[in-house]
Amino acid sequence: MKSISALTALLTVLALSVSTTASAQWDDHFTSYDDPIVIDQNAPHYEYHLDTGGAALDIGKPGVGYGSILFETNPKGAKVFINDIYQGVTPLLIDNVPDGTYEARFEYNGYLNYYTTVNVAARLQSHVTAGLQVRNKQFFDKREIYTTLVYEYSDVNANSWGVGNSWGVYLRNFNLEQSTLVHIGILNTVTFEGLLGYGFMFGHFNRYRITPQIGYMGIYFNDVENAITNWHGQMRGGVNFKAAFTEQYAFSFSLLYDKTGPGIRAGVLFFVN
């Protein structure tokens, strides 16, 4: 019995020694988290906190465990979406997030949406900060595509109104525009026009633009009264004025001149891009 007691005591001592060593090794590798450190409020970054001597688990490896994410924005109060699912407003701490990679989005009225990717590692906290940019109203851009519902009055249309559509593109203020107008009457005409110009922007928030234009116009005549059908082309010049009343719509007005005489064109412009 004494030998059995001695053996039992020896096994107990060995078990306690192994347990203490394993506990010390675990504590060396996984200790308490540090508080997140904000390096720059205006730049997004990610921090994975682990004490010196520890080893980070594989980021994004499924089934390992759960971490957390701290979201902060400047200004505060931005809506947070993860994989297009609303989570709350900043500052926002989300616990028990399965480790992996997630798509995050910040939304705040008056500011541009912000998009980023977040990696979450088991037992670690990811910290995401972002400085949101103010959404400035920009009525006219250096690169844009637009279409315009056009009404025109000119001698080309037998001193009457023609209606049509105009497509245009601006590339760094260089304007290329193509128009097709139709007039139905005693003298039926269809005009196909291409214009090239350079636009000058002025006014608060670039709300107004004036563009001298010069181009070539092809005209198809069908004079029903005199049974005459004709096609000819001619040069045309003009000055176009645009006034934006929203970021999507603008009023367009042009003074035109060709060998048939002066004319005017007006329409409502819609930005495609």
mmCIF file of C-alpha atoms in Angstrom:
data_model
loop_
_atom_site.group_PDB
_atom_site.id
_atom_site.type_symbol
_atom_site.label_atom_id
_atom_site.label_comp_id
_atom_site.label_asym_id
_atom_site.label_seq_id
_atom_site.Cartn_x
_atom_site.Cartn_y
_atom_site.Cartn_z
ATOM 1 C CA MET A 1 0.000 0.000 0.000
ATOM 2 C CA LYS A 2 2.851 2.366 0.787
ATOM 3 C CA SER A 3 4.410 1.712 -2.619
ATOM 4 C CA ILE A 4 1.083 2.435 -4.316
ATOM 5 C CA SER A 5 0.747 5.690 -2.358
ATOM 6 C CA ALA A 6 4.274 6.706 -3.336
ATOM 7 C CA LEU A 7 3.536 5.956 -6.984
ATOM 8 C CA THR A 8 0.308 7.953 -6.803
ATOM 9 C CA ALA A 9 2.145 10.933 -5.290
ATOM 10 C CA LEU A 10 4.839 10.756 -8.000
ATOM 11 C CA LEU A 11 2.223 10.719 -10.803
ATOM 12 C CA THR A 12 0.404 13.670 -9.213
ATOM 13 C CA VAL A 13 3.628 15.748 -9.114
ATOM 14 C CA LEU A 14 4.357 14.940 -12.775
ATOM 15 C CA ALA A 15 0.806 15.881 -13.841
ATOM 16 C CA LEU A 16 0.988 19.213 -12.040
ATOM 17 C CA SER A 17 4.361 19.953 -13.653
ATOM 18 C CA VAL A 18 3.046 19.243 -17.179
ATOM 19 C CA SER A 19 -0.095 21.306 -16.551
ATOM 20 C CA THR A 20 1.902 24.302 -15.290
ATOM 21 C CA THR A 21 4.268 24.152 -18.293
ATOM 22 C CA ALA A 22 1.383 23.936 -20.814
ATOM 23 C CA SER A 23 -0.394 26.829 -19.113
ATOM 24 C CA ALA A 24 2.752 28.949 -19.235
ATOM 25 C CA GLN A 25 3.263 28.175 -22.939
ATOM 26 C CA TRP A 26 -0.386 29.052 -23.735
ATOM 27 C CA ASP A 27 -0.109 32.316 -21.791
ATOM 28 C CA ASP A 28 3.099 33.165 -23.635
ATOM 29 C CA HIS A 29 1.319 32.871 -26.974
ATOM 30 C CA PHE A 30 -2.131 34.284 -26.261
ATOM 31 C CA THR A 31 -2.363 37.093 -23.743
ATOM 32 C CA SER A 32 -4.753 40.005 -23.427
ATOM 33 C CA TYR A 33 -5.307 42.340 -26.375
ATOM 34 C CA ASP A 34 -3.841 45.818 -26.571
ATOM 35 C CA ASP A 35 -6.143 48.779 -27.113
ATOM 36 C CA PRO A 36 -6.438 49.715 -30.816
ATOM 37 C CA ILE A 37 -4.053 52.468 -31.929
ATOM 38 C CA VAL A 38 -5.282 55.117 -34.359
ATOM 39 C CA ILE A 39 -2.392 56.106 -36.606
ATOM 40 C CA ASP A 40 -4.171 58.453 -39.011
ATOM 41 C CA GLN A 41 -7.852 59.340 -38.957
ATOM 42 C CA ASN A 42 -7.722 60.259 -42.662
ATOM 43 C CA ALA A 43 -6.233 57.011 -43.949
ATOM 44 C CA PRO A 44 -7.709 53.500 -43.660
ATOM 45 C CA HIS A 45 -5.555 50.843 -42.059
ATOM 46 C CA TYR A 46 -5.930 47.540 -40.287
ATOM 47 C CA GLU A 47 -4.299 46.416 -37.038
ATOM 48 C CA TYR A 48 -4.050 42.883 -35.694
ATOM 49 C CA HIS A 49 -2.952 43.070 -32.062
ATOM 50 C CA LEU A 50 -0.916 40.262 -30.522
ATOM 51 C CA ASP A 51 1.647 40.506 -27.733
ATOM 52 C CA THR A 52 5.345 40.055 -28.508
ATOM 53 C CA GLY A 53 6.242 36.416 -28.809
ATOM 54 C CA GLY A 54 2.802 35.369 -30.017
ATOM 55 C CA ALA A 55 1.991 33.831 -33.384
ATOM 56 C CA ALA A 56 -0.941 35.092 -35.451
ATOM 57 C CA LEU A 57 -3.331 32.514 -36.812
ATOM 58 C CA ASP A 58 -3.874 32.263 -40.569
ATOM 59 C CA ILE A 59 -5.986 35.239 -41.633
ATOM 60 C CA GLY A 60 -9.020 34.187 -43.595
ATOM 61 C CA LYS A 61 -8.693 30.478 -42.847
ATOM 62 C CA PRO A 62 -12.259 29.246 -42.283
ATOM 63 C CA GLY A 63 -13.335 27.416 -39.193
ATOM 64 C CA VAL A 64 -10.502 28.609 -36.944
ATOM 65 C CA GLY A 65 -12.477 30.900 -34.675
ATOM 66 C CA TYR A 66 -13.916 34.355 -34.097
ATOM 67 C CA GLY A 67 -12.488 37.863 -33.961
ATOM 68 C CA SER A 68 -13.886 41.391 -33.810
ATOM 69 C CA ILE A 69 -13.894 44.574 -35.901
ATOM 70 C CA LEU A 70 -13.799 48.174 -34.729
ATOM 71 C CA PHE A 71 -15.046 50.709 -37.311
ATOM 72 C CA GLU A 72 -14.332 54.430 -36.953
ATOM 73 C CA THR A 73 -14.890 57.298 -39.401
ATOM 74 C CA ASN A 74 -14.285 61.010 -39.534
ATOM 75 C CA PRO A 75 -16.928 62.378 -39.221
ATOM 76 C CA LYS A 76 -18.679 59.962 -36.879
ATOM 77 C CA GLY A 77 -22.140 58.569 -37.503
ATOM 78 C CA ALA A 78 -21.527 56.883 -40.866
ATOM 79 C CA LYS A 79 -23.633 53.836 -41.703
ATOM 80 C CA VAL A 80 -21.650 50.593 -41.818
ATOM 81 C CA PHE A 81 -22.488 47.801 -44.258
ATOM 82 C CA ILE A 82 -20.700 44.446 -44.310
ATOM 83 C CA ASN A 83 -21.287 42.389 -47.439
ATOM 84 C CA ASP A 84 -24.169 44.829 -48.189
ATOM 85 C CA ILE A 85 -25.853 44.116 -44.817
ATOM 86 C CA TYR A 86 -26.444 47.117 -42.532
ATOM 87 C CA GLN A 87 -24.645 46.789 -39.163
ATOM 88 C CA GLY A 88 -24.962 50.170 -37.402
ATOM 89 C CA VAL A 89 -23.231 53.565 -37.288
ATOM 90 C CA THR A 90 -19.666 54.514 -36.391
ATOM 91 C CA PRO A 91 -17.951 54.207 -34.015
ATOM 92 C CA LEU A 92 -18.994 50.568 -34.102
ATOM 93 C CA LEU A 93 -17.486 47.462 -32.477
ATOM 94 C CA ILE A 94 -18.697 44.106 -33.781
ATOM 95 C CA ASP A 95 -17.803 40.997 -31.775
ATOM 96 C CA ASN A 96 -17.940 37.293 -32.630
ATOM 97 C CA VAL A 97 -17.096 37.750 -36.311
ATOM 98 C CA PRO A 98 -16.022 34.478 -37.967
ATOM 99 C CA ASP A 99 -12.486 34.781 -39.265
ATOM 100 C CA GLY A 100 -12.338 35.550 -42.978
ATOM 101 C CA THR A 101 -12.443 38.406 -45.496
ATOM 102 C CA TYR A 102 -15.347 40.855 -45.715
ATOM 103 C CA GLU A 103 -16.392 43.772 -47.950
ATOM 104 C CA ALA A 104 -17.264 46.904 -45.965
ATOM 105 C CA ARG A 105 -18.939 50.157 -47.008
ATOM 106 C CA PHE A 106 -19.459 53.477 -45.204
ATOM 107 C CA GLU A 107 -22.339 55.804 -46.117
ATOM 108 C CA TYR A 108 -22.933 59.313 -44.784
ATOM 109 C CA ASN A 109 -25.230 62.024 -46.194
ATOM 110 C CA GLY A 110 -23.251 64.707 -47.991
ATOM 111 C CA TYR A 111 -20.139 62.506 -48.286
ATOM 112 C CA LEU A 112 -18.865 60.059 -50.877
ATOM 113 C CA ASN A 113 -19.386 56.363 -50.128
ATOM 114 C CA TYR A 114 -16.238 54.612 -48.921
ATOM 115 C CA TYR A 115 -15.410 50.998 -49.796
ATOM 116 C CA THR A 116 -12.778 48.729 -48.253
ATOM 117 C CA THR A 117 -11.916 45.089 -47.518
ATOM 118 C CA VAL A 118 -11.489 43.809 -43.949
ATOM 119 C CA ASN A 119 -9.560 40.723 -42.863
ATOM 120 C CA VAL A 120 -10.622 39.157 -39.553
ATOM 121 C CA ALA A 121 -8.368 36.744 -37.654
ATOM 122 C CA ALA A 122 -9.391 34.493 -34.760
ATOM 123 C CA ARG A 123 -8.968 36.005 -31.255
ATOM 124 C CA LEU A 124 -7.795 39.314 -32.779
ATOM 125 C CA GLN A 125 -9.389 42.712 -33.318
ATOM 126 C CA SER A 126 -9.313 44.387 -36.737
ATOM 127 C CA HIS A 127 -9.433 48.180 -36.583
ATOM 128 C CA VAL A 128 -10.661 50.111 -39.646
ATOM 129 C CA THR A 129 -10.623 53.911 -39.806
ATOM 130 C CA ALA A 130 -11.563 56.125 -42.751
ATOM 131 C CA GLY A 131 -11.672 59.854 -43.441
ATOM 132 C CA LEU A 132 -14.800 60.462 -45.552
ATOM 133 C CA GLN A 133 -14.669 62.993 -48.389
ATOM 134 C CA VAL A 134 -17.319 65.672 -48.801
ATOM 135 C CA ARG A 135 -19.517 65.210 -51.867
ATOM 136 C CA ASN A 136 -19.108 68.475 -53.789
ATOM 137 C CA LYS A 137 -21.738 69.440 -56.327
ATOM 138 C CA GLN A 138 -20.173 69.325 -59.771
ATOM 139 C CA PHE A 139 -22.705 70.274 -62.418
ATOM 140 C CA PHE A 140 -20.317 69.912 -65.348
ATOM 141 C CA ASP A 141 -17.359 67.552 -65.519
ATOM 142 C CA LYS A 142 -14.332 67.429 -67.803
ATOM 143 C CA ARG A 143 -15.531 64.077 -69.148
ATOM 144 C CA GLU A 144 -19.224 63.562 -69.755
ATOM 145 C CA ILE A 145 -21.760 62.073 -72.150
ATOM 146 C CA TYR A 146 -25.119 63.722 -72.599
ATOM 147 C CA THR A 147 -28.231 63.656 -74.739
ATOM 148 C CA THR A 148 -30.599 66.553 -75.460
ATOM 149 C CA LEU A 149 -34.189 66.811 -76.592
ATOM 150 C CA VAL A 150 -33.870 69.542 -79.223
ATOM 151 C CA TYR A 151 -36.272 72.147 -80.656
ATOM 152 C CA GLU A 152 -34.920 74.337 -83.437
ATOM 153 C CA TYR A 153 -36.222 77.280 -85.428
ATOM 154 C CA SER A 154 -34.285 78.216 -88.567
ATOM 155 C CA ASP A 155 -34.510 78.816 -92.297
ATOM 156 C CA VAL A 156 -33.310 75.253 -92.807
ATOM 157 C CA ASN A 157 -36.692 74.152 -91.527
ATOM 158 C CA ALA A 158 -38.600 76.569 -93.782
ATOM 159 C CA ASN A 159 -38.881 79.246 -91.092
ATOM 160 C CA SER A 160 -40.525 76.845 -88.673
ATOM 161 C CA TRP A 161 -39.783 74.498 -85.815
ATOM 162 C CA GLY A 162 -37.935 71.221 -86.108
ATOM 163 C CA VAL A 163 -37.639 68.616 -83.372
ATOM 164 C CA GLY A 164 -34.969 66.021 -82.777
ATOM 165 C CA ASN A 165 -32.288 64.644 -80.539
ATOM 166 C CA SER A 166 -28.667 65.526 -79.965
ATOM 167 C CA TRP A 167 -25.900 63.374 -78.503
ATOM 168 C CA GLY A 168 -22.689 64.886 -77.242
ATOM 169 C CA VAL A 169 -19.498 64.148 -75.398
ATOM 170 C CA TYR A 170 -17.060 66.398 -73.563
ATOM 171 C CA LEU A 171 -13.457 65.332 -73.134
ATOM 172 C CA ARG A 172 -11.472 67.885 -71.153
ATOM 173 C CA ASN A 173 -13.824 70.610 -72.427
ATOM 174 C CA PHE A 174 -13.515 69.587 -76.084
ATOM 175 C CA ASN A 175 -17.053 69.051 -77.297
ATOM 176 C CA LEU A 176 -18.153 66.728 -80.103
ATOM 177 C CA GLU A 177 -21.873 66.744 -80.815
ATOM 178 C CA GLN A 178 -24.133 64.955 -83.293
ATOM 179 C CA SER A 179 -27.714 66.051 -83.919
ATOM 180 C CA THR A 180 -30.623 64.757 -85.974
ATOM 181 C CA LEU A 181 -33.646 67.027 -86.487
ATOM 182 C CA VAL A 182 -36.847 66.503 -88.417
ATOM 183 C CA HIS A 183 -39.378 69.058 -89.684
ATOM 184 C CA ILE A 184 -42.698 67.941 -91.098
ATOM 185 C CA GLY A 185 -44.578 70.441 -93.249
ATOM 186 C CA ILE A 186 -44.952 71.618 -96.805
ATOM 187 C CA LEU A 187 -41.170 71.515 -97.031
ATOM 188 C CA ASN A 188 -40.045 68.410 -95.171
ATOM 189 C CA THR A 189 -36.410 68.348 -94.047
ATOM 190 C CA VAL A 190 -34.159 66.056 -92.095
ATOM 191 C CA THR A 191 -30.819 67.469 -90.930
ATOM 192 C CA PHE A 192 -27.802 65.487 -89.751
ATOM 193 C CA GLU A 193 -25.225 67.629 -88.059
ATOM 194 C CA GLY A 194 -21.806 67.181 -86.523
ATOM 195 C CA LEU A 195 -20.265 69.982 -84.453
ATOM 196 C CA LEU A 196 -16.900 70.446 -82.797
ATOM 197 C CA GLY A 197 -16.210 73.061 -80.155
ATOM 198 C CA TYR A 198 -14.405 74.025 -76.980
ATOM 199 C CA GLY A 199 -16.410 74.722 -73.837
ATOM 200 C CA PHE A 200 -15.671 77.389 -71.263
ATOM 201 C CA MET A 201 -17.109 76.936 -67.784
ATOM 202 C CA PHE A 202 -17.912 79.824 -65.495
ATOM 203 C CA GLY A 203 -20.067 80.635 -62.510
ATOM 204 C CA HIS A 204 -20.410 79.127 -59.037
ATOM 205 C CA PHE A 205 -19.706 75.358 -58.982
ATOM 206 C CA ASN A 206 -19.207 75.449 -62.775
ATOM 207 C CA ARG A 207 -22.935 75.707 -63.214
ATOM 208 C CA TYR A 208 -22.763 77.461 -66.591
ATOM 209 C CA ARG A 209 -20.892 76.600 -69.768
ATOM 210 C CA ILE A 210 -20.534 78.399 -73.087
ATOM 211 C CA THR A 211 -19.208 76.541 -76.145
ATOM 212 C CA PRO A 212 -18.403 78.072 -79.546
ATOM 213 C CA GLN A 213 -19.014 75.383 -82.182
ATOM 214 C CA ILE A 214 -18.352 74.847 -85.862
ATOM 215 C CA GLY A 215 -19.426 71.891 -87.915
ATOM 216 C CA TYR A 216 -20.946 70.361 -91.004
ATOM 217 C CA MET A 217 -24.626 69.782 -91.646
ATOM 218 C CA GLY A 218 -26.224 67.509 -94.207
ATOM 219 C CA ILE A 219 -29.770 68.436 -95.235
ATOM 220 C CA TYR A 220 -32.361 66.236 -96.917
ATOM 221 C CA PHE A 221 -35.214 68.153 -98.583
ATOM 222 C CA ASN A 222 -38.539 66.768 -99.685
ATOM 223 C CA ASP A 223 -40.597 69.612 -101.126
ATOM 224 C CA VAL A 224 -44.028 68.008 -101.466
ATOM 225 C CA GLU A 225 -45.636 71.035 -103.083
ATOM 226 C CA ASN A 226 -43.077 71.259 -105.869
ATOM 227 C CA ALA A 227 -42.220 67.539 -105.998
ATOM 228 C CA ILE A 228 -38.540 68.274 -105.435
ATOM 229 C CA THR A 229 -36.213 66.003 -103.492
ATOM 230 C CA ASN A 230 -32.706 67.177 -102.788
ATOM 231 C CA TRP A 231 -29.704 66.480 -100.558
ATOM 232 C CA HIS A 232 -26.880 68.874 -99.896
ATOM 233 C CA GLY A 233 -24.415 69.796 -97.159
ATOM 234 C CA GLN A 234 -23.125 73.053 -95.743
ATOM 235 C CA MET A 235 -21.038 74.466 -92.933
ATOM 236 C CA ARG A 236 -22.703 75.772 -89.812
ATOM 237 C CA GLY A 237 -21.412 77.727 -86.853
ATOM 238 C CA GLY A 238 -22.921 78.536 -83.503
ATOM 239 C CA VAL A 239 -22.570 79.296 -79.832
ATOM 240 C CA ASN A 240 -24.098 76.939 -77.256
ATOM 241 C CA PHE A 241 -24.991 77.957 -73.718
ATOM 242 C CA LYS A 242 -25.785 75.405 -70.984
ATOM 243 C CA ALA A 243 -27.189 76.121 -67.536
ATOM 244 C CA ALA A 244 -27.361 73.179 -65.102
ATOM 245 C CA PHE A 245 -30.277 73.146 -62.700
ATOM 246 C CA THR A 246 -29.416 69.778 -61.113
ATOM 247 C CA GLU A 247 -26.432 67.443 -61.293
ATOM 248 C CA GLN A 248 -28.393 65.392 -63.859
ATOM 249 C CA TYR A 249 -30.246 67.947 -65.989
ATOM 250 C CA ALA A 250 -29.366 71.198 -67.753
ATOM 251 C CA PHE A 251 -30.971 73.714 -70.080
ATOM 252 C CA SER A 252 -29.316 74.052 -73.479
ATOM 253 C CA PHE A 253 -29.644 77.061 -75.817
ATOM 254 C CA SER A 254 -27.796 77.731 -79.087
ATOM 255 C CA LEU A 255 -27.515 80.585 -81.576
ATOM 256 C CA LEU A 256 -26.856 79.147 -85.041
ATOM 257 C CA TYR A 257 -25.832 80.544 -88.399
ATOM 258 C CA ASP A 258 -25.422 79.012 -91.846
ATOM 259 C CA LYS A 259 -25.843 80.233 -95.417
ATOM 260 C CA THR A 260 -29.620 80.021 -95.122
ATOM 261 C CA GLY A 261 -29.544 82.498 -92.261
ATOM 262 C CA PRO A 262 -29.670 82.580 -88.454
ATOM 263 C CA GLY A 263 -31.487 80.171 -86.205
ATOM 264 C CA ILE A 264 -32.011 79.214 -82.585
ATOM 265 C CA ARG A 265 -32.033 75.848 -80.836
ATOM 266 C CA ALA A 266 -33.249 75.030 -77.332
ATOM 267 C CA GLY A 267 -33.595 71.838 -75.368
ATOM 268 C CA VAL A 268 -33.350 69.945 -72.095
ATOM 269 C CA LEU A 269 -30.074 68.096 -71.534
ATOM 270 C CA PHE A 270 -29.726 64.842 -69.618
ATOM 271 C CA PHE A 271 -26.335 63.528 -68.481
ATOM 272 C CA VAL A 272 -25.879 59.850 -69.370
ATOM 273 C CA ASN A 273 -22.766 59.114 -67.284
#
